[in-house]
mmCIF file of C-alpha atoms and ligand atoms in Angstrom:
data_model
loop_
_atom_site.group_PDB
_atom_site.id
_atom_site.type_symbol
_atom_site.label_atom_id
_atom_site.label_comp_id
_atom_site.label_asym_id
_atom_site.label_seq_id
_atom_site.Cartn_x
_atom_site.Cartn_y
_atom_site.Cartn_z
ATOM 1 C CA MET A 28 -24.643 59.041 -15.080
ATOM 2 C CA LYS A 29 -22.862 59.133 -18.444
ATOM 3 C CA ILE A 30 -22.078 62.519 -19.939
ATOM 4 C CA ARG A 31 -20.534 63.662 -23.219
ATOM 5 C CA ILE A 32 -18.594 66.928 -22.869
ATOM 6 C CA ILE A 33 -19.124 69.429 -25.683
ATOM 7 C CA ASN A 34 -16.715 72.307 -26.188
ATOM 8 C CA LYS A 35 -18.395 75.700 -26.104
ATOM 9 C CA SER A 36 -16.556 78.367 -28.067
ATOM 10 C CA GLU A 37 -15.784 81.655 -26.324
ATOM 11 C CA HIS A 38 -18.652 83.701 -27.742
ATOM 12 C CA GLU A 39 -21.088 81.144 -26.448
ATOM 13 C CA LEU A 40 -19.754 81.313 -22.895
ATOM 14 C CA PRO A 41 -22.279 82.718 -20.437
ATOM 15 C CA HIS A 42 -21.959 86.358 -19.445
ATOM 16 C CA TYR A 43 -20.663 87.115 -15.951
ATOM 17 C CA GLU A 44 -24.191 88.040 -14.920
ATOM 18 C CA THR A 45 -25.064 84.391 -15.309
ATOM 19 C CA ASP A 46 -23.208 81.366 -13.993
ATOM 20 C CA ALA A 47 -19.666 81.482 -15.340
ATOM 21 C CA SER A 48 -18.157 79.039 -12.847
ATOM 22 C CA ALA A 49 -15.158 77.165 -14.196
ATOM 23 C CA GLY A 50 -15.770 74.180 -11.973
ATOM 24 C CA MET A 51 -18.592 71.643 -12.080
ATOM 25 C CA ASP A 52 -19.224 70.170 -8.664
ATOM 26 C CA LEU A 53 -18.596 66.462 -8.206
ATOM 27 C CA ARG A 54 -20.795 64.616 -5.704
ATOM 28 C CA ALA A 55 -20.082 61.466 -3.745
ATOM 29 C CA ASN A 56 -22.043 58.485 -5.035
ATOM 30 C CA ILE A 57 -21.613 55.999 -2.199
ATOM 31 C CA GLU A 58 -23.822 53.365 -0.590
ATOM 32 C CA GLU A 59 -22.608 54.072 2.960
ATOM 33 C CA PRO A 60 -21.070 57.189 4.501
ATOM 34 C CA ILE A 61 -17.250 57.066 4.502
ATOM 35 C CA THR A 62 -15.300 58.395 7.482
ATOM 36 C CA LEU A 63 -11.746 59.597 6.957
ATOM 37 C CA LYS A 64 -9.573 59.715 10.055
ATOM 38 C CA PRO A 65 -6.816 62.359 10.218
ATOM 39 C CA LEU A 66 -4.359 61.775 7.347
ATOM 40 C CA GLU A 67 -6.536 58.999 5.951
ATOM 41 C CA ARG A 68 -7.419 58.954 2.247
ATOM 42 C CA ALA A 69 -9.929 57.136 0.062
ATOM 43 C CA ILE A 70 -11.075 56.994 -3.533
ATOM 44 C CA ILE A 71 -14.625 58.326 -3.461
ATOM 45 C CA LYS A 72 -16.923 57.208 -6.276
ATOM 46 C CA THR A 73 -18.924 59.851 -8.108
ATOM 47 C CA GLY A 74 -21.167 57.701 -10.293
ATOM 48 C CA LEU A 75 -19.977 59.806 -13.232
ATOM 49 C CA TYR A 76 -18.709 58.383 -16.516
ATOM 50 C CA MET A 77 -17.665 60.725 -19.260
ATOM 51 C CA GLU A 78 -16.527 61.169 -22.831
ATOM 52 C CA LEU A 79 -14.243 64.111 -23.562
ATOM 53 C CA PRO A 80 -13.255 65.409 -26.998
ATOM 54 C CA ILE A 81 -9.673 64.496 -27.992
ATOM 55 C CA GLY A 82 -7.305 67.272 -26.876
ATOM 56 C CA PHE A 83 -9.291 67.907 -23.694
ATOM 57 C CA GLU A 84 -8.859 66.697 -20.134
ATOM 58 C CA ALA A 85 -10.877 67.117 -16.978
ATOM 59 C CA GLN A 86 -9.064 68.293 -13.859
ATOM 60 C CA VAL A 87 -10.353 67.203 -10.464
ATOM 61 C CA ARG A 88 -9.733 69.926 -7.924
ATOM 62 C CA PRO A 89 -10.508 70.577 -4.266
ATOM 63 C CA ARG A 90 -13.396 72.780 -3.158
ATOM 64 C CA SER A 91 -12.025 75.735 -1.244
ATOM 65 C CA GLY A 92 -14.778 75.619 1.390
ATOM 66 C CA LEU A 93 -14.057 71.998 2.329
ATOM 67 C CA ALA A 94 -10.331 72.723 2.381
ATOM 68 C CA ALA A 95 -10.546 75.916 4.460
ATOM 69 C CA LYS A 96 -13.253 74.780 6.890
ATOM 70 C CA LYS A 97 -12.576 71.054 7.184
ATOM 71 C CA GLY A 98 -9.029 70.391 5.949
ATOM 72 C CA ILE A 99 -10.341 68.061 3.232
ATOM 73 C CA THR A 100 -8.548 68.215 -0.091
ATOM 74 C CA VAL A 101 -7.865 66.253 -3.268
ATOM 75 C CA LEU A 102 -4.608 64.379 -2.729
ATOM 76 C CA ASN A 103 -3.512 64.280 -6.378
ATOM 77 C CA ALA A 104 -4.869 67.715 -7.302
ATOM 78 C CA PRO A 105 -5.399 68.344 -10.052
ATOM 79 C CA GLY A 106 -6.420 64.770 -10.829
ATOM 80 C CA THR A 107 -6.338 64.074 -14.545
ATOM 81 C CA ILE A 108 -9.261 62.514 -16.392
ATOM 82 C CA ASP A 109 -8.034 61.457 -19.826
ATOM 83 C CA ALA A 110 -10.187 61.869 -22.912
ATOM 84 C CA ASP A 111 -10.084 58.105 -23.526
ATOM 85 C CA TYR A 112 -11.064 57.131 -19.966
ATOM 86 C CA ARG A 113 -14.462 55.456 -19.793
ATOM 87 C CA GLY A 114 -14.434 54.296 -16.196
ATOM 88 C CA GLU A 115 -16.114 55.923 -13.234
ATOM 89 C CA VAL A 116 -14.589 59.213 -12.141
ATOM 90 C CA GLY A 117 -13.090 58.813 -8.670
ATOM 91 C CA VAL A 118 -11.956 61.533 -6.282
ATOM 92 C CA ILE A 119 -8.957 60.835 -4.043
ATOM 93 C CA LEU A 120 -9.841 62.736 -0.888
ATOM 94 C CA VAL A 121 -7.467 63.132 2.043
ATOM 95 C CA ASN A 122 -8.228 64.413 5.505
ATOM 96 C CA LEU A 123 -5.540 66.905 6.536
ATOM 97 C CA SER A 124 -7.377 67.971 9.695
ATOM 98 C CA ASN A 125 -7.043 66.701 13.247
ATOM 99 C CA SER A 126 -10.555 65.297 13.395
ATOM 100 C CA ASP A 127 -12.572 62.597 11.651
ATOM 101 C CA PHE A 128 -14.544 63.711 8.596
ATOM 102 C CA THR A 129 -17.556 61.819 7.287
ATOM 103 C CA ILE A 130 -18.543 61.976 3.617
ATOM 104 C CA GLU A 131 -22.240 61.469 3.005
ATOM 105 C CA ASN A 132 -23.837 60.257 -0.207
ATOM 106 C CA GLY A 133 -24.620 63.182 -2.518
ATOM 107 C CA GLU A 134 -22.174 65.524 -0.821
ATOM 108 C CA ARG A 135 -20.233 67.882 -3.078
ATOM 109 C CA ILE A 136 -16.663 66.729 -2.556
ATOM 110 C CA ALA A 137 -14.643 68.289 -5.382
ATOM 111 C CA GLN A 138 -14.982 70.169 -8.635
ATOM 112 C CA MET A 139 -14.039 69.404 -12.195
ATOM 113 C CA VAL A 140 -12.611 71.824 -14.727
ATOM 114 C CA ILE A 141 -12.535 70.947 -18.428
ATOM 115 C CA ALA A 142 -9.284 72.082 -20.030
ATOM 116 C CA LYS A 143 -7.731 72.015 -23.478
ATOM 117 C CA HIS A 144 -4.204 70.717 -23.644
ATOM 118 C CA GLU A 145 -1.479 70.666 -26.285
ATOM 119 C CA ARG A 146 -0.447 67.395 -27.855
ATOM 120 C CA ALA A 147 3.305 67.142 -28.361
ATOM 121 C CA GLU A 148 6.018 64.829 -29.560
ATOM 122 C CA TRP A 149 9.589 64.741 -28.244
ATOM 123 C CA GLU A 150 12.967 64.030 -29.725
ATOM 124 C CA VAL A 151 16.331 63.270 -28.140
ATOM 125 C CA VAL A 152 18.872 66.082 -28.703
ATOM 126 C CA GLU A 153 22.558 66.621 -27.851
ATOM 127 C CA GLU A 154 22.126 70.135 -26.452
ATOM 128 C CA LEU A 155 19.313 72.305 -25.102
ATOM 129 C CA SER A 156 19.090 75.960 -26.091
ATOM 130 C CA GLU A 157 20.736 78.493 -23.764
ATOM 131 C CA THR A 158 18.596 80.795 -21.612
ATOM 132 C CA LEU A 159 19.166 83.517 -18.998
ATOM 133 C CA ARG A 160 17.803 81.242 -16.280
ATOM 134 C CA GLY A 161 19.827 78.231 -17.302
ATOM 135 C CA ALA A 162 19.603 75.581 -14.569
ATOM 136 C CA GLY A 163 18.610 78.045 -11.826
ATOM 137 C CA GLY A 164 15.408 77.102 -10.075
ATOM 138 C CA PHE A 165 13.862 76.181 -6.749
ATOM 139 C CA GLY A 166 14.244 79.677 -5.295
ATOM 140 C CA SER A 167 17.437 80.646 -7.112
ATOM 141 C CA THR A 168 16.206 84.260 -7.420
ATOM 142 C CA GLY A 169 15.518 84.614 -3.685
ATOM 143 C CA VAL A 170 12.224 85.311 -1.941
ATOM 144 C CA LYS A 171 11.986 89.137 -2.000
HETATM 145 O O1 LIG B 202 -8.368 61.858 -9.693
HETATM 146 C C1 LIG B 202 -8.465 61.022 -10.599
HETATM 147 C C2 LIG B 202 -7.382 60.677 -11.419
HETATM 148 C C3 LIG B 202 -7.555 59.718 -12.400
HETATM 149 N N1 LIG B 202 -8.771 59.114 -12.590
HETATM 150 C C4 LIG B 202 -8.966 58.149 -13.661
HETATM 151 C C5 LIG B 202 -9.150 58.856 -14.994
HETATM 152 C C6 LIG B 202 -7.809 58.823 -15.621
HETATM 153 O O2 LIG B 202 -7.902 58.884 -17.029
HETATM 154 C C7 LIG B 202 -7.277 57.495 -15.127
HETATM 155 C C8 LIG B 202 -5.782 57.424 -15.055
HETATM 156 O O3 LIG B 202 -5.303 58.485 -14.262
HETATM 157 P P1 LIG B 202 -3.747 58.779 -14.110
HETATM 158 O O4 LIG B 202 -3.117 58.837 -15.454
HETATM 159 O O5 LIG B 202 -3.585 59.914 -13.169
HETATM 160 O O6 LIG B 202 -3.319 57.465 -13.338
HETATM 161 P P2 LIG B 202 -2.009 56.620 -13.327
HETATM 162 O O7 LIG B 202 -1.669 56.430 -11.900
HETATM 163 O O8 LIG B 202 -0.945 57.168 -14.226
HETATM 164 O O9 LIG B 202 -2.586 55.260 -13.854
HETATM 165 P P3 LIG B 202 -2.738 54.658 -15.343
HETATM 166 O O10 LIG B 202 -1.585 53.725 -15.442
HETATM 167 O O11 LIG B 202 -4.061 53.961 -15.297
HETATM 168 O O12 LIG B 202 -2.692 55.779 -16.338
HETATM 169 O O13 LIG B 202 -7.818 57.354 -13.802
HETATM 170 C C9 LIG B 202 -9.841 59.460 -11.796
HETATM 171 O O14 LIG B 202 -10.953 58.954 -11.948
HETATM 172 N N2 LIG B 202 -9.665 60.397 -10.828
#
């Protein structure tokens, strides 16, 4: 399936009484079932090809049900689909459980969120501006 994504402005977004899900489910589009052994991963085809407006990306994310119940997640979450990508969307699934997991054709394996992103340039500078945090990070403020 080939789809063109169209940005809907805020006032056109559905009300919470209707479906306001951020994620669109992605289904496996595979000829044969694929079994992932514990810690095994595979790129699962979705049969989806898309065209995004410039300045948008699609993020491929895990489904919480599959993660919580089966230990199946998206290895590179969130996977990035670039606006200029015209190939088939693939989902890199990994099995983080202790048992085999079989993906059937048509199964909902992940979800996709369309997001706007900034476009930026960068320049080399001698100094960075000072801040309170400075170089503190990675737990520098403690855990409580
Ligand atoms: O989960 C994913 C991630 C990426 N892609 C496709 C769309 C994306 O536009 C392209 C490149 O992705 P990314 O930039 O993450 O890959 P890379 O490893 O940096 O490879 P490249 O050199 O092709 O950019 O691969 C997917 O289908 N699924």
